[in-house]
PDB file of C-alpha atoms in Angstrom:
ATOM      1  CA  MET A   1      72.281  82.744  26.693  1.00 50.00           C
ATOM      2  CA  THR A   2      73.445  85.908  28.393  1.00 49.00           C
ATOM      3  CA  ALA A   3      71.841  89.319  28.073  1.00 48.00           C
ATOM      4  CA  LYS A   4      74.734  90.376  25.921  1.00 46.00           C
ATOM      5  CA  GLN A   5      74.075  87.446  23.583  1.00 49.00           C
ATOM      6  CA  ASP A   6      70.365  88.274  23.411  1.00 49.00           C
ATOM      7  CA  VAL A   7      71.148  91.641  21.811  1.00 43.00           C
ATOM      8  CA  PRO A   8      73.320  91.152  18.708  1.00 48.00           C
ATOM      9  CA  MET A   9      76.017  93.703  18.008  1.00 51.00           C
ATOM     10  CA  GLU A  10      74.994  96.311  15.457  1.00 62.00           C
ATOM     11  CA  GLY A  11      76.972  95.863  12.282  1.00 69.00           C
ATOM     12  CA  PRO A  12      78.633  98.648  10.248  1.00 68.00           C
ATOM     13  CA  LEU A  13      75.919  98.548   7.580  1.00 68.00           C
ATOM     14  CA  ALA A  14      73.137  98.875  10.143  1.00 68.00           C
ATOM     15  CA  ARG A  15      74.914 101.789  11.819  1.00 67.00           C
ATOM     16  CA  TYR A  16      75.380 103.467   8.454  1.00 55.00           C
ATOM     17  CA  GLU A  17      71.693 103.043   7.589  1.00 59.00           C
ATOM     18  CA  GLN A  18      70.652 104.419  10.978  1.00 64.00           C
ATOM     19  CA  ASN A  19      72.983 107.399  10.572  1.00 58.00           C
ATOM     20  CA  LEU A  20      71.619 108.033   7.079  1.00 49.00           C
ATOM     21  CA  VAL A  21      68.028 107.987   8.334  1.00 53.00           C
ATOM     22  CA  GLU A  22      68.917 110.418  11.124  1.00 58.00           C
ATOM     23  CA  ARG A  23      70.577 112.788   8.644  1.00 52.00           C
ATOM     24  CA  LEU A  24      67.582 112.632   6.326  1.00 47.00           C
ATOM     25  CA  ASN A  25      65.293 113.403   9.247  1.00 52.00           C
ATOM     26  CA  ASN A  26      67.528 116.311  10.221  1.00 52.00           C
ATOM     27  CA  PHE A  27      67.460 117.684   6.681  1.00 45.00           C
ATOM     28  CA  ASN A  28      63.681 117.402   6.480  1.00 46.00           C
ATOM     29  CA  ASP A  29      63.307 118.963   9.927  1.00 56.00           C
ATOM     30  CA  PRO A  30      62.653 122.678   9.331  1.00 59.00           C
ATOM     31  CA  ARG A  31      64.371 123.498  12.612  1.00 62.00           C
ATOM     32  CA  GLN A  32      67.688 122.498  11.065  1.00 77.00           C
ATOM     33  CA  GLU A  33      67.208 124.777   8.066  1.00 87.00           C
ATOM     34  CA  TRP A  34      66.286 127.589  10.430  1.00 89.00           C
ATOM     35  CA  ARG A  35      69.634 127.144  12.151  1.00 90.00           C
ATOM     36  CA  ARG A  36      71.456 127.346   8.817  1.00 92.00           C
ATOM     37  CA  LEU A  37      69.586 130.469   7.783  1.00 94.00           C
ATOM     38  CA  PHE A  38      70.136 132.140  11.147  1.00 95.00           C
ATOM     39  CA  SER A  39      73.812 131.259  10.897  1.00 95.00           C
ATOM     40  CA  GLU A  40      74.062 132.995   7.516  1.00 96.00           C
ATOM     41  CA  LEU A  41      72.115 136.019   8.726  1.00 97.00           C
ATOM     42  CA  PHE A  42      74.231 136.395  11.866  1.00 97.00           C
ATOM     43  CA  GLY A  43      77.493 135.808  10.035  1.00 97.00           C
ATOM     44  CA  THR A  44      76.699 138.335   7.314  1.00 98.00           C
ATOM     45  CA  PHE A  45      75.598 140.816   9.963  1.00 98.00           C
ATOM     46  CA  LEU A  46      78.986 140.518  11.676  1.00 98.00           C
ATOM     47  CA  LEU A  47      80.857 140.787   8.383  1.00 98.00           C
ATOM     48  CA  VAL A  48      79.056 143.953   7.260  1.00 98.00           C
ATOM     49  CA  LEU A  49      79.241 145.370  10.765  1.00 98.00           C
ATOM     50  CA  VAL A  50      83.027 145.431  10.364  1.00 97.00           C
ATOM     51  CA  ALA A  51      83.224 146.078   6.617  1.00 97.00           C
ATOM     52  CA  ALA A  52      80.812 149.018   6.570  1.00 97.00           C
ATOM     53  CA  GLY A  53      81.738 150.066  10.082  1.00 97.00           C
ATOM     54  CA  GLY A  54      85.272 150.954   9.035  1.00 96.00           C
ATOM     55  CA  GLY A  55      84.132 153.651   6.631  1.00 96.00           C
ATOM     56  CA  MET A  56      81.391 154.945   8.883  1.00 97.00           C
ATOM     57  CA  MET A  57      83.623 155.088  11.961  1.00 97.00           C
ATOM     58  CA  GLY A  58      86.291 156.782   9.897  1.00 95.00           C
ATOM     59  CA  HIS A  59      83.821 159.503   8.935  1.00 95.00           C
ATOM     60  CA  ALA A  60      82.528 159.923  12.493  1.00 96.00           C
ATOM     61  CA  PHE A  61      86.056 160.002  13.941  1.00 96.00           C
ATOM     62  CA  PRO A  62      88.370 161.397  11.249  1.00 95.00           C
ATOM     63  CA  GLY A  63      91.830 159.895  11.169  1.00 92.00           C
ATOM     64  CA  SER A  64      90.954 157.017  13.479  1.00 92.00           C
ATOM     65  CA  ILE A  65      90.630 154.261  10.847  1.00 94.00           C
ATOM     66  CA  SER A  66      93.288 153.795   8.174  1.00 95.00           C
ATOM     67  CA  ARG A  67      92.500 152.250   4.788  1.00 94.00           C
ATOM     68  CA  GLN A  68      94.678 149.274   5.696  1.00 95.00           C
ATOM     69  CA  ALA A  69      92.728 148.655   8.892  1.00 96.00           C
ATOM     70  CA  ALA A  70      89.413 149.056   7.081  1.00 95.00           C
ATOM     71  CA  VAL A  71      90.234 146.286   4.591  1.00 96.00           C
ATOM     72  CA  VAL A  72      92.030 143.892   6.948  1.00 97.00           C
ATOM     73  CA  ALA A  73      89.349 143.947   9.671  1.00 97.00           C
ATOM     74  CA  PRO A  74      86.647 142.301   7.475  1.00 97.00           C
ATOM     75  CA  ALA A  75      89.160 139.638   6.435  1.00 97.00           C
ATOM     76  CA  LEU A  76      89.841 138.772  10.061  1.00 97.00           C
ATOM     77  CA  MET A  77      86.103 138.714  10.767  1.00 97.00           C
ATOM     78  CA  VAL A  78      85.486 136.305   7.871  1.00 96.00           C
ATOM     79  CA  THR A  79      88.216 134.022   9.204  1.00 95.00           C
ATOM     80  CA  ALA A  80      86.623 134.009  12.651  1.00 95.00           C
ATOM     81  CA  ILE A  81      83.123 133.389  11.278  1.00 95.00           C
ATOM     82  CA  ILE A  82      84.238 130.429   9.157  1.00 92.00           C
ATOM     83  CA  LEU A  83      85.976 128.906  12.155  1.00 91.00           C
ATOM     84  CA  PHE A  84      83.100 129.285  14.598  1.00 89.00           C
ATOM     85  CA  MET A  85      80.072 128.532  12.421  1.00 88.00           C
ATOM     86  CA  GLY A  86      81.266 127.060   9.150  1.00 85.00           C
ATOM     87  CA  LYS A  87      80.085 123.630  10.275  1.00 84.00           C
ATOM     88  CA  VAL A  88      76.533 124.915  10.685  1.00 87.00           C
ATOM     89  CA  SER A  89      75.762 126.556   7.349  1.00 88.00           C
ATOM     90  CA  GLY A  90      78.984 126.517   5.345  1.00 87.00           C
ATOM     91  CA  ALA A  91      79.557 130.201   6.195  1.00 91.00           C
ATOM     92  CA  HIS A  92      78.896 131.503   2.688  1.00 95.00           C
ATOM     93  CA  LEU A  93      78.192 135.103   3.816  1.00 96.00           C
ATOM     94  CA  ASN A  94      78.039 136.078   0.161  1.00 97.00           C
ATOM     95  CA  PRO A  95      75.339 135.434  -2.471  1.00 98.00           C
ATOM     96  CA  VAL A  96      77.841 134.639  -5.218  1.00 98.00           C
ATOM     97  CA  VAL A  97      79.527 132.029  -3.025  1.00 97.00           C
ATOM     98  CA  SER A  98      76.159 130.303  -2.575  1.00 97.00           C
ATOM     99  CA  ILE A  99      75.599 130.423  -6.338  1.00 97.00           C
ATOM    100  CA  ALA A 100      79.111 129.111  -7.055  1.00 96.00           C
ATOM    101  CA  PHE A 101      78.640 126.164  -4.691  1.00 95.00           C
ATOM    102  CA  ALA A 102      75.321 125.404  -6.378  1.00 95.00           C
ATOM    103  CA  LEU A 103      76.920 125.574  -9.836  1.00 95.00           C
ATOM    104  CA  ARG A 104      79.524 123.091  -8.561  1.00 93.00           C
ATOM    105  CA  ARG A 105      76.657 120.855  -7.381  1.00 90.00           C
ATOM    106  CA  ASP A 106      77.995 121.059  -3.838  1.00 89.00           C
ATOM    107  CA  PHE A 107      74.925 122.952  -2.631  1.00 91.00           C
ATOM    108  CA  PRO A 108      71.213 122.329  -3.435  1.00 91.00           C
ATOM    109  CA  TRP A 109      69.712 124.989  -5.698  1.00 94.00           C
ATOM    110  CA  PRO A 110      66.387 125.092  -3.751  1.00 92.00           C
ATOM    111  CA  ARG A 111      68.287 126.409  -0.716  1.00 93.00           C
ATOM    112  CA  VAL A 112      70.042 129.225  -2.597  1.00 96.00           C
ATOM    113  CA  PRO A 113      67.187 131.795  -2.477  1.00 96.00           C
ATOM    114  CA  GLY A 114      66.884 131.434   1.291  1.00 96.00           C
ATOM    115  CA  TYR A 115      70.599 131.927   1.794  1.00 97.00           C
ATOM    116  CA  ILE A 116      70.672 135.010  -0.430  1.00 98.00           C
ATOM    117  CA  ALA A 117      67.643 136.498   1.319  1.00 98.00           C
ATOM    118  CA  VAL A 118      69.067 136.171   4.835  1.00 98.00           C
ATOM    119  CA  GLN A 119      72.480 137.418   3.684  1.00 98.00           C
ATOM    120  CA  ALA A 120      70.806 140.578   2.373  1.00 98.00           C
ATOM    121  CA  ILE A 121      68.800 140.936   5.582  1.00 98.00           C
ATOM    122  CA  GLY A 122      71.892 140.494   7.749  1.00 98.00           C
ATOM    123  CA  ALA A 123      73.772 143.131   5.753  1.00 98.00           C
ATOM    124  CA  THR A 124      70.854 145.565   6.028  1.00 98.00           C
ATOM    125  CA  LEU A 125      70.503 145.046   9.766  1.00 98.00           C
ATOM    126  CA  ALA A 126      74.210 145.752  10.213  1.00 98.00           C
ATOM    127  CA  ALA A 127      73.942 149.008   8.268  1.00 98.00           C
ATOM    128  CA  LEU A 128      70.861 150.035  10.253  1.00 98.00           C
ATOM    129  CA  PHE A 129      72.657 149.299  13.519  1.00 98.00           C
ATOM    130  CA  LEU A 130      75.720 151.300  12.491  1.00 98.00           C
ATOM    131  CA  ARG A 131      73.650 154.291  11.367  1.00 97.00           C
ATOM    132  CA  SER A 132      71.690 154.369  14.607  1.00 97.00           C
ATOM    133  CA  VAL A 133      74.747 154.007  16.855  1.00 97.00           C
ATOM    134  CA  ILE A 134      77.349 156.088  15.002  1.00 96.00           C
ATOM    135  CA  ASN A 135      74.800 158.570  13.648  1.00 96.00           C
ATOM    136  CA  VAL A 136      76.333 158.954  10.201  1.00 96.00           C
ATOM    137  CA  SER A 137      74.946 158.014   6.795  1.00 96.00           C
ATOM    138  CA  ALA A 138      75.366 154.415   5.718  1.00 97.00           C
ATOM    139  CA  THR A 139      76.684 155.833   2.427  1.00 96.00           C
ATOM    140  CA  TYR A 140      80.100 156.034   4.081  1.00 97.00           C
ATOM    141  CA  GLY A 141      79.999 152.298   4.660  1.00 96.00           C
ATOM    142  CA  SER A 142      79.201 151.332   1.081  1.00 96.00           C
ATOM    143  CA  ASN A 143      81.340 150.861  -2.026  1.00 96.00           C
ATOM    144  CA  PHE A 144      81.491 153.159  -5.044  1.00 96.00           C
ATOM    145  CA  PRO A 145      83.711 153.360  -8.127  1.00 96.00           C
ATOM    146  CA  ALA A 146      86.623 155.719  -7.548  1.00 96.00           C
ATOM    147  CA  HIS A 147      86.197 159.320  -8.637  1.00 94.00           C
ATOM    148  CA  GLY A 148      87.735 159.895 -12.036  1.00 94.00           C
ATOM    149  CA  HIS A 149      87.443 156.235 -13.055  1.00 96.00           C
ATOM    150  CA  SER A 150      84.634 154.599 -14.982  1.00 96.00           C
ATOM    151  CA  ASP A 151      82.099 152.141 -13.651  1.00 97.00           C
ATOM    152  CA  MET A 152      83.428 149.614 -16.156  1.00 98.00           C
ATOM    153  CA  ALA A 153      86.889 149.820 -14.631  1.00 97.00           C
ATOM    154  CA  SER A 154      85.421 148.954 -11.238  1.00 98.00           C
ATOM    155  CA  PHE A 155      83.290 146.226 -12.822  1.00 98.00           C
ATOM    156  CA  TRP A 156      86.346 144.477 -14.245  1.00 98.00           C
ATOM    157  CA  MET A 157      88.191 144.860 -10.976  1.00 98.00           C
ATOM    158  CA  GLU A 158      85.312 143.335  -9.013  1.00 98.00           C
ATOM    159  CA  LEU A 159      85.031 140.525 -11.549  1.00 98.00           C
ATOM    160  CA  VAL A 160      88.709 139.587 -11.289  1.00 98.00           C
ATOM    161  CA  LEU A 161      88.878 139.970  -7.510  1.00 98.00           C
ATOM    162  CA  THR A 162      85.777 137.829  -7.009  1.00 98.00           C
ATOM    163  CA  MET A 163      87.061 135.231  -9.458  1.00 98.00           C
ATOM    164  CA  GLY A 164      90.103 134.873  -7.222  1.00 98.00           C
ATOM    165  CA  LEU A 165      88.096 134.850  -4.002  1.00 97.00           C
ATOM    166  CA  VAL A 166      85.637 132.188  -5.153  1.00 97.00           C
ATOM    167  CA  SER A 167      88.522 130.139  -6.551  1.00 96.00           C
ATOM    168  CA  VAL A 168      90.062 130.163  -3.083  1.00 95.00           C
ATOM    169  CA  VAL A 169      86.735 129.260  -1.470  1.00 94.00           C
ATOM    170  CA  LEU A 170      86.049 126.381  -3.851  1.00 92.00           C
ATOM    171  CA  GLY A 171      89.633 125.184  -3.754  1.00 89.00           C
ATOM    172  CA  THR A 172      89.933 125.099   0.023  1.00 87.00           C
ATOM    173  CA  ALA A 173      86.539 123.354   0.232  1.00 79.00           C
ATOM    174  CA  SER A 174      87.713 120.621  -2.129  1.00 66.00           C
ATOM    175  CA  GLY A 175      88.672 117.235  -0.757  1.00 53.00           C
ATOM    176  CA  ALA A 176      91.703 117.342  -3.043  1.00 49.00           C
ATOM    177  CA  GLN A 177      93.230 120.023  -0.810  1.00 52.00           C
ATOM    178  CA  ASN A 178      92.372 118.238   2.465  1.00 49.00           C
ATOM    179  CA  ILE A 179      93.180 121.280   4.622  1.00 57.00           C
ATOM    180  CA  GLY A 180      90.031 121.502   6.766  1.00 60.00           C
ATOM    181  CA  VAL A 181      89.563 124.593   8.901  1.00 69.00           C
ATOM    182  CA  ILE A 182      92.880 125.998   7.710  1.00 81.00           C
ATOM    183  CA  GLY A 183      90.871 127.038   4.655  1.00 84.00           C
ATOM    184  CA  ALA A 184      89.539 129.911   6.770  1.00 90.00           C
ATOM    185  CA  LEU A 185      93.030 131.397   6.792  1.00 92.00           C
ATOM    186  CA  GLY A 186      93.237 131.159   3.019  1.00 93.00           C
ATOM    187  CA  VAL A 187      89.900 132.900   2.500  1.00 95.00           C
ATOM    188  CA  GLY A 188      90.601 135.595   5.069  1.00 96.00           C
ATOM    189  CA  GLY A 189      94.113 136.119   3.751  1.00 96.00           C
ATOM    190  CA  TYR A 190      92.877 136.563   0.197  1.00 97.00           C
ATOM    191  CA  ILE A 191      90.271 139.134   1.250  1.00 97.00           C
ATOM    192  CA  ALA A 192      92.918 141.136   3.106  1.00 97.00           C
ATOM    193  CA  LEU A 193      95.403 141.054   0.227  1.00 97.00           C
ATOM    194  CA  ALA A 194      92.768 141.973  -2.368  1.00 97.00           C
ATOM    195  CA  GLY A 195      91.603 144.895  -0.272  1.00 97.00           C
ATOM    196  CA  LEU A 196      95.105 146.186   0.408  1.00 97.00           C
ATOM    197  CA  TRP A 197      95.931 146.735  -3.254  1.00 97.00           C
ATOM    198  CA  ALA A 198      92.552 147.021  -5.027  1.00 96.00           C
ATOM    199  CA  SER A 199      90.276 148.914  -2.649  1.00 96.00           C
ATOM    200  CA  PRO A 200      91.236 152.407  -3.929  1.00 96.00           C
ATOM    201  CA  LEU A 201      89.533 151.670  -7.261  1.00 97.00           C
ATOM    202  CA  SER A 202      86.367 149.726  -6.419  1.00 96.00           C
ATOM    203  CA  GLY A 203      86.401 149.177  -2.676  1.00 96.00           C
ATOM    204  CA  ALA A 204      87.150 145.456  -3.192  1.00 97.00           C
ATOM    205  CA  SER A 205      83.643 144.444  -2.176  1.00 97.00           C
ATOM    206  CA  MET A 206      83.494 141.031  -3.915  1.00 98.00           C
ATOM    207  CA  ASN A 207      80.122 140.594  -2.206  1.00 98.00           C
ATOM    208  CA  PRO A 208      76.769 141.986  -3.430  1.00 98.00           C
ATOM    209  CA  ALA A 209      75.202 141.680   0.035  1.00 98.00           C
ATOM    210  CA  ARG A 210      78.017 143.675   1.647  1.00 98.00           C
ATOM    211  CA  THR A 211      77.283 146.609  -0.700  1.00 98.00           C
ATOM    212  CA  PHE A 212      73.515 146.128  -0.823  1.00 98.00           C
ATOM    213  CA  GLY A 213      72.930 146.629   2.920  1.00 98.00           C
ATOM    214  CA  PRO A 214      74.476 150.110   3.214  1.00 98.00           C
ATOM    215  CA  ASP A 215      73.012 151.132  -0.158  1.00 97.00           C
ATOM    216  CA  LEU A 216      69.510 150.157   0.919  1.00 98.00           C
ATOM    217  CA  VAL A 217      69.754 151.930   4.268  1.00 97.00           C
ATOM    218  CA  SER A 218      71.116 155.091   2.631  1.00 96.00           C
ATOM    219  CA  SER A 219      68.801 154.789  -0.409  1.00 95.00           C
ATOM    220  CA  THR A 220      71.837 155.291  -2.629  1.00 93.00           C
ATOM    221  CA  PHE A 221      72.341 152.738  -5.367  1.00 94.00           C
ATOM    222  CA  ASN A 222      74.771 154.695  -7.540  1.00 92.00           C
ATOM    223  CA  GLY A 223      76.898 152.161  -9.353  1.00 94.00           C
ATOM    224  CA  PHE A 224      75.373 149.202  -7.511  1.00 97.00           C
ATOM    225  CA  TRP A 225      75.217 147.230 -10.754  1.00 97.00           C
ATOM    226  CA  VAL A 226      79.022 147.052 -10.603  1.00 98.00           C
ATOM    227  CA  TYR A 227      78.864 145.231  -7.266  1.00 98.00           C
ATOM    228  CA  LEU A 228      76.168 142.865  -8.459  1.00 98.00           C
ATOM    229  CA  ALA A 229      77.261 142.019 -11.987  1.00 98.00           C
ATOM    230  CA  GLY A 230      81.015 142.004 -11.335  1.00 98.00           C
ATOM    231  CA  PRO A 231      81.019 139.497  -8.455  1.00 98.00           C
ATOM    232  CA  LEU A 232      78.404 137.327 -10.171  1.00 98.00           C
ATOM    233  CA  ALA A 233      80.442 137.106 -13.371  1.00 98.00           C
ATOM    234  CA  GLY A 234      83.588 136.464 -11.348  1.00 98.00           C
ATOM    235  CA  ALA A 235      81.920 133.612  -9.447  1.00 98.00           C
ATOM    236  CA  VAL A 236      80.768 131.970 -12.677  1.00 98.00           C
ATOM    237  CA  ALA A 237      84.293 132.254 -14.084  1.00 98.00           C
ATOM    238  CA  ALA A 238      85.735 130.737 -10.890  1.00 97.00           C
ATOM    239  CA  THR A 239      83.346 127.802 -11.200  1.00 96.00           C
ATOM    240  CA  GLY A 240      84.677 127.143 -14.688  1.00 96.00           C
ATOM    241  CA  ILE A 241      88.246 127.346 -13.414  1.00 96.00           C
ATOM    242  CA  ALA A 242      87.407 124.867 -10.652  1.00 93.00           C
ATOM    243  CA  TYR A 243      86.127 122.430 -13.275  1.00 93.00           C
ATOM    244  CA  VAL A 244      89.349 122.758 -15.258  1.00 93.00           C
ATOM    245  CA  LEU A 245      91.480 122.237 -12.145  1.00 90.00           C
ATOM    246  CA  ARG A 246      89.520 119.488 -10.369  1.00 84.00           C
ATOM    247  CA  GLY A 247      86.725 118.277 -12.624  1.00 83.00           C
ATOM    248  CA  PRO A 248      83.060 118.220 -11.599  1.00 80.00           C
ATOM    249  CA  GLY A 249      82.009 118.848  -8.012  1.00 66.00           C
ATOM    250  CA  GLY A 250      79.233 117.200  -6.053  1.00 51.00           C
ATOM    251  CA  GLY A 251      81.425 115.027  -3.844  1.00 54.00           C
ATOM    252  CA  SER A 252      81.385 114.541  -0.093  1.00 57.00           C
ATOM    253  CA  HIS A 253      84.176 116.956   0.851  1.00 55.00           C
ATOM    254  CA  GLY A 254      82.984 119.903  -1.205  1.00 56.00           C
ATOM    255  CA  SER A 255      79.356 119.289  -0.273  1.00 56.00           C
ATOM    256  CA  SER A 256      80.194 119.117   3.423  1.00 55.00           C
ATOM    257  CA  ALA A 257      82.118 122.391   3.247  1.00 58.00           C
ATOM    258  CA  ALA A 258      79.323 124.105   1.316  1.00 59.00           C
ATOM    259  CA  GLN A 259      76.404 122.859   3.400  1.00 64.00           C
ATOM    260  CA  GLY A 260      77.785 122.409   6.902  1.00 62.00           C
ATOM    261  CA  ASP A 261      77.439 119.254   8.965  1.00 56.00           C
ATOM    262  CA  LEU A 262      73.777 119.398   9.990  1.00 52.00           C
ATOM    263  CA  PHE A 263      73.155 117.431   6.813  1.00 50.00           C
ATOM    264  CA  THR A 264      75.124 116.958   3.640  1.00 47.00           C
ATOM    265  CA  GLU A 265      73.575 116.021   0.325  1.00 49.00           C
ATOM    266  CA  VAL A 266      76.226 114.245  -1.745  1.00 51.00           C
ATOM    267  CA  TYR A 267      75.577 114.527  -5.459  1.00 50.00           C
ATOM    268  CA  GLN A 268      78.372 112.211  -6.612  1.00 54.00           C
ATOM    269  CA  SER A 269      80.362 109.974  -4.324  1.00 51.00           C
ATOM    270  CA  GLY A 270      84.096 110.246  -4.713  1.00 53.00           C
ATOM    271  CA  LYS A 271      84.104 113.758  -6.209  1.00 57.00           C
ATOM    272  CA  SER A 272      85.673 116.738  -4.473  1.00 52.00           C
TER     273      SER A 272
END
């Protein structure tokens, strides 16, 4: 018997079991979760750096940043972040996206608080960095309801805009769409389009962390409830729409998109 015959070939089932054990070990390894959390912190930092930086740079250098540039730049940043680190953490960058994925059963609820915490920290660090470098108040990088319009008007706008954004996120993450990284273009494109037409009223935040960071650094929370309640309600509505369009979540494609590829917990096999 040759040496090759002494060592039987590993069958598909054995390879699958070995791969499953390795993934379980990776998930239980706290170093992997640290990578996910750092990914979310860093990604949210970059997003708020651009989103809040537009307003703050515009105040420091009047006439240098147009409204169109201020709303398109964060969209391009989100696209880049999804492409370069989406496989690590899912690139949520937004508390309501994490909650929506959890409601869809594509993301484990126990990991939601950690994601939200580091998203808020990343946003705050970005606002602190901008204030120290540009030397203007972080207030200019936040979002507020437009003068002469009610908070409720901005609330409804944020709700509808976020409902659309989260619908795009959940839809492009679904296995039914099967579009992979091209989903980054859909998400980034939606953010740009929403900002171009809706930012004069509410700022088109669609992200509580994006508004929270500058508000915390400037100690100004006027109207913050709009940017917390509106996006949250919009995300819940989008989750319901996703159920109507594609049924329950929890499948391999949606879970992989929500959690990244360090480890994926599949709730229901065959679902998207």
